[in-house]
Short mmCIF file of N, CA, C and O and ligand atoms in Angstrom, two decimals:
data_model
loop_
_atom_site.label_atom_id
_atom_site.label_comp_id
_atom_site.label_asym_id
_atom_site.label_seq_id
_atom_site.Cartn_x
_atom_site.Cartn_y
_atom_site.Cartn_z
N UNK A 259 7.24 119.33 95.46
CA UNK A 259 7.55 118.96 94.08
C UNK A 259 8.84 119.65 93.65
O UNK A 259 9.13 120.78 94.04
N UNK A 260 9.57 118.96 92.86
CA UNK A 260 10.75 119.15 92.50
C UNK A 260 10.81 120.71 91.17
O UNK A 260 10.21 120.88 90.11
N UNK A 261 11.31 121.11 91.52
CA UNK A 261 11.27 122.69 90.39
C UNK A 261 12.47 123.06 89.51
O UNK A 261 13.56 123.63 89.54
N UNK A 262 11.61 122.39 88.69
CA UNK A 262 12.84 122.35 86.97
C UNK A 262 12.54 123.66 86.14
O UNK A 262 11.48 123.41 85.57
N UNK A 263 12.91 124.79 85.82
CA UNK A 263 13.60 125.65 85.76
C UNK A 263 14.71 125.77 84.23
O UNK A 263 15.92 125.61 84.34
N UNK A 264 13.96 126.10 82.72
CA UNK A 264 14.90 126.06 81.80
C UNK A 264 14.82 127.38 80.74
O UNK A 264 13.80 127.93 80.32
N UNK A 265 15.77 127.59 80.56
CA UNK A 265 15.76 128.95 79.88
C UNK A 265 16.12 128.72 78.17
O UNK A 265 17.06 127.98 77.89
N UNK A 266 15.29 129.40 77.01
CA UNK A 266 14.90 129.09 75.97
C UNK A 266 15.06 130.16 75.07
O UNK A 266 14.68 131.31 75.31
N UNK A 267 15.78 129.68 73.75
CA UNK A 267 16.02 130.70 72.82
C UNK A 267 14.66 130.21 71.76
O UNK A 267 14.25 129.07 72.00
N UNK A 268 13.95 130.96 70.62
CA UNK A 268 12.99 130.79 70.28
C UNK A 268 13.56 129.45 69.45
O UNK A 268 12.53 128.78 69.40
N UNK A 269 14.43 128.80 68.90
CA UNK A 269 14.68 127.72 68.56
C UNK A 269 14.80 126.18 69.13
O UNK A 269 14.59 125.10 68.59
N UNK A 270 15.24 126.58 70.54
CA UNK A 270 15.10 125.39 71.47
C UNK A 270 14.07 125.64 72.54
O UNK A 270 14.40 125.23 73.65
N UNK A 271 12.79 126.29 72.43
CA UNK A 271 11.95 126.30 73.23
C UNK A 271 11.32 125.08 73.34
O UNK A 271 11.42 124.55 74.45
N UNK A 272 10.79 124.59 72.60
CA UNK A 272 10.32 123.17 72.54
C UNK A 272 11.08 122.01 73.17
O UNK A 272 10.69 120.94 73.65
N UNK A 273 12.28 122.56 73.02
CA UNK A 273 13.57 121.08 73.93
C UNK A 273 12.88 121.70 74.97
O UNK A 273 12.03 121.07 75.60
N UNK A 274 13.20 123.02 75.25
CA UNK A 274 12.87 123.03 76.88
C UNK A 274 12.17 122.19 76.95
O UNK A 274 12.59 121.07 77.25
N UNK A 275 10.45 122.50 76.62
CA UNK A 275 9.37 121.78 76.95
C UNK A 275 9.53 120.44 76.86
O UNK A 275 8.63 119.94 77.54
N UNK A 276 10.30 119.47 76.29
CA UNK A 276 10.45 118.05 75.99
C UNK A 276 10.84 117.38 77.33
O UNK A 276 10.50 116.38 77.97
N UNK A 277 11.86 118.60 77.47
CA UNK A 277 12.91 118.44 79.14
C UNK A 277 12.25 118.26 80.37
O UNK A 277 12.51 117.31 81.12
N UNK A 278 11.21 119.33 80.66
CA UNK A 278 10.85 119.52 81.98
C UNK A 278 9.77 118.60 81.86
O UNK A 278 9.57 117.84 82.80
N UNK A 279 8.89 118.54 80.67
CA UNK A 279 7.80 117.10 80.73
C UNK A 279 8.71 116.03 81.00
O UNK A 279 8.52 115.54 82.11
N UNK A 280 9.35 115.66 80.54
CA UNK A 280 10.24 114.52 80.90
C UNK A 280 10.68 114.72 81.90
O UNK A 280 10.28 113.75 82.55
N UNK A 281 11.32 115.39 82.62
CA UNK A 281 12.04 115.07 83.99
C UNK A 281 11.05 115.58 85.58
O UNK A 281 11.23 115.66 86.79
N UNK A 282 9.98 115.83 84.60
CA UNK A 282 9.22 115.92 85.86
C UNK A 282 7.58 115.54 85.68
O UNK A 282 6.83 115.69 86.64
N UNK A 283 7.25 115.21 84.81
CA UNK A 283 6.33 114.33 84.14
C UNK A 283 4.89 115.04 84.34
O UNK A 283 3.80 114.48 84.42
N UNK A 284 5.17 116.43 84.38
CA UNK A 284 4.00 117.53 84.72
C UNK A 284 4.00 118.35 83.65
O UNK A 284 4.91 118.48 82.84
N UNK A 285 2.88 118.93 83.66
CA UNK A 285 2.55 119.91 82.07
C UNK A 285 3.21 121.18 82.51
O UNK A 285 2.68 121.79 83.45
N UNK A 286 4.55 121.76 81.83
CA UNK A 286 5.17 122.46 81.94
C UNK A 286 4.25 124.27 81.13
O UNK A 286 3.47 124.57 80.22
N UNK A 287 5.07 124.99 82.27
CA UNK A 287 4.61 126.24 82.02
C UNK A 287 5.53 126.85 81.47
O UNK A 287 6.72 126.77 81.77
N UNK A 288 4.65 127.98 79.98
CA UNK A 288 6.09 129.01 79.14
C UNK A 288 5.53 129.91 79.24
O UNK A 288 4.37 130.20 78.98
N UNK A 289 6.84 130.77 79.91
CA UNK A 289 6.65 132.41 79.86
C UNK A 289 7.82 132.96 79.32
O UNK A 289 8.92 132.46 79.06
N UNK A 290 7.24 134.40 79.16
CA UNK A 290 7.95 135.10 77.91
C UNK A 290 9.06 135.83 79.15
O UNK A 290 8.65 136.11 80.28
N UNK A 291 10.44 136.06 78.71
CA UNK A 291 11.26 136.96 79.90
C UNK A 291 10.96 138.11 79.79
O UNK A 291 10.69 138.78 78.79
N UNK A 292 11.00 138.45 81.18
CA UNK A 292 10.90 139.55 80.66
C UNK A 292 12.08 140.24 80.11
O UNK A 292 13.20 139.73 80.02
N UNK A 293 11.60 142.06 79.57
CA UNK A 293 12.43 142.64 79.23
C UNK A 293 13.82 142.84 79.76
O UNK A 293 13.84 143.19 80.94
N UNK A 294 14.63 142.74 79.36
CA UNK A 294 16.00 143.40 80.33
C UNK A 294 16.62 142.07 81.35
O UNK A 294 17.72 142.19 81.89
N UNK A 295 16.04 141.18 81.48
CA UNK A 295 16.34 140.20 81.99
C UNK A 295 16.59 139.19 80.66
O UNK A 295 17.48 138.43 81.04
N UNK A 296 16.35 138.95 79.76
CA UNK A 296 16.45 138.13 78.70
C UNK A 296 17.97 138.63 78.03
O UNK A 296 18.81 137.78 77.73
N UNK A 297 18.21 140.06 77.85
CA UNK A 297 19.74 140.68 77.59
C UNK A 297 21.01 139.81 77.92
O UNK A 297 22.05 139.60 77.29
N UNK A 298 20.39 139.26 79.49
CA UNK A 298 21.79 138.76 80.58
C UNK A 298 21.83 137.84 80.48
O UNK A 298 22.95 137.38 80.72
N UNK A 299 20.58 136.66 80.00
CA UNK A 299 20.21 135.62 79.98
C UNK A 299 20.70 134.97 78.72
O UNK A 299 20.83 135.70 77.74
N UNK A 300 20.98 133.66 78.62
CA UNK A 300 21.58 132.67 77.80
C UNK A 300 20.66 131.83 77.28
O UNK A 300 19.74 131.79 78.10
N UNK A 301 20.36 131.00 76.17
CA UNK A 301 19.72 129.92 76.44
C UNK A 301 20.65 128.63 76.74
O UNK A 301 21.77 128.32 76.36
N UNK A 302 19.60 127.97 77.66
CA UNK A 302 20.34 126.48 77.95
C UNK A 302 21.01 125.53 77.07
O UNK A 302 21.96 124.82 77.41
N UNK A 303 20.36 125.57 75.69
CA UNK A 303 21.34 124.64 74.98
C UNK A 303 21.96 125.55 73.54
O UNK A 303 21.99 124.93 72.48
N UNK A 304 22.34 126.76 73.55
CA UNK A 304 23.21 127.10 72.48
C UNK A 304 23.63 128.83 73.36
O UNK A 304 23.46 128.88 74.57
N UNK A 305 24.10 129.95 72.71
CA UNK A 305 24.97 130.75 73.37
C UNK A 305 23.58 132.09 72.54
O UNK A 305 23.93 133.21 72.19
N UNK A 306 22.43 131.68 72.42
CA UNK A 306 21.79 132.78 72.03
C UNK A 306 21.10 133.25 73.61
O UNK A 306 20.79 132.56 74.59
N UNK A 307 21.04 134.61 73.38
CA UNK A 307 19.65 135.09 74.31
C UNK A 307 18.53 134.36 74.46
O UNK A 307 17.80 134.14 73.49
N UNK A 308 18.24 133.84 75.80
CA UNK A 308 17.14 133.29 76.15
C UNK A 308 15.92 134.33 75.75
O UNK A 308 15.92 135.56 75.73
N UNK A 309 14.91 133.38 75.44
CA UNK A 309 13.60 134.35 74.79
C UNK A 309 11.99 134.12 76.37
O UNK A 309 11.20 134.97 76.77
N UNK A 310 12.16 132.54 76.84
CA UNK A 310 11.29 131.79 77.27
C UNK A 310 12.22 131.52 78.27
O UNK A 310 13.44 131.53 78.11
N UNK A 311 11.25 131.15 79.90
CA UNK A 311 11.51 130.16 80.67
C UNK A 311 10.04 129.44 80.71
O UNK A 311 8.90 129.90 80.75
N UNK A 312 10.54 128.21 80.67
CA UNK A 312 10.13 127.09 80.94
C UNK A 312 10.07 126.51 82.24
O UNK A 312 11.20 126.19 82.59
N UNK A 313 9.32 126.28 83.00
CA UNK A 313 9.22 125.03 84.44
C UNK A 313 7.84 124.54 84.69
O UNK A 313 6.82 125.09 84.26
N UNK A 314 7.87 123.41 85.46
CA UNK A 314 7.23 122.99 86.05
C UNK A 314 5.82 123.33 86.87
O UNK A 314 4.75 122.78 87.15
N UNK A 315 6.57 124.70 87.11
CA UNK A 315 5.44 125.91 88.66
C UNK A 315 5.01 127.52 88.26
O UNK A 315 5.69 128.44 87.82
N UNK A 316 4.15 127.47 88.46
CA UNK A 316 4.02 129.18 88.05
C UNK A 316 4.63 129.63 89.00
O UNK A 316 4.90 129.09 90.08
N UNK A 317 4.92 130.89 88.51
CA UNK A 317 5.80 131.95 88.93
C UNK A 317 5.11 132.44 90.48
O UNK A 317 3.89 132.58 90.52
N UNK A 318 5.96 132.72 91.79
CA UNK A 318 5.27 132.93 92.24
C UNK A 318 4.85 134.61 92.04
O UNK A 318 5.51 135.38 91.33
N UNK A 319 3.54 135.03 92.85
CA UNK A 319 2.80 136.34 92.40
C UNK A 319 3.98 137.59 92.38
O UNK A 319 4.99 137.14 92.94
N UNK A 320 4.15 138.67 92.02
CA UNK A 320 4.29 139.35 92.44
C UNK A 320 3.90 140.37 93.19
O UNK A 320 2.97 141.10 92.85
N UNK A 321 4.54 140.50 94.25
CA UNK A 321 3.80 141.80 95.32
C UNK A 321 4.16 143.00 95.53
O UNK A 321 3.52 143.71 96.30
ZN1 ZN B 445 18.89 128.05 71.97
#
């Protein structure tokens, strides 16, 4: 399966979600960034700090 992948400021979180249901026609998963990674991070459709990623797949585990 194809792995769509969108990063979300608390204003366009919902586009995310509009996006990845649409382009991949699966019930998309939201997680919160983490800390310190959200700093570096953008959101996809405006120049704020991403808050959310959005995709298709859970994350895989960490080990
Ligand atoms: Zn945004």
């Amino acid at each position: 399966m194809e792995t769509v992948t969108k990063k979300a400021c608390e204003t366009h979180v919902y586009r995310a979600l509009d996006e990845v249901t649409a382009e991949t026609e699966a019930f998309p998963i939201m997680e919160t960034m983490n800390k310190g990674e959200e700093l570096s991070t953008s959101c996809d459709f405006c120049q704020q700090a991403a808050v959310y990623v959005v995709s298709n797949m859970q994350s895989p585990p960490i080990s």
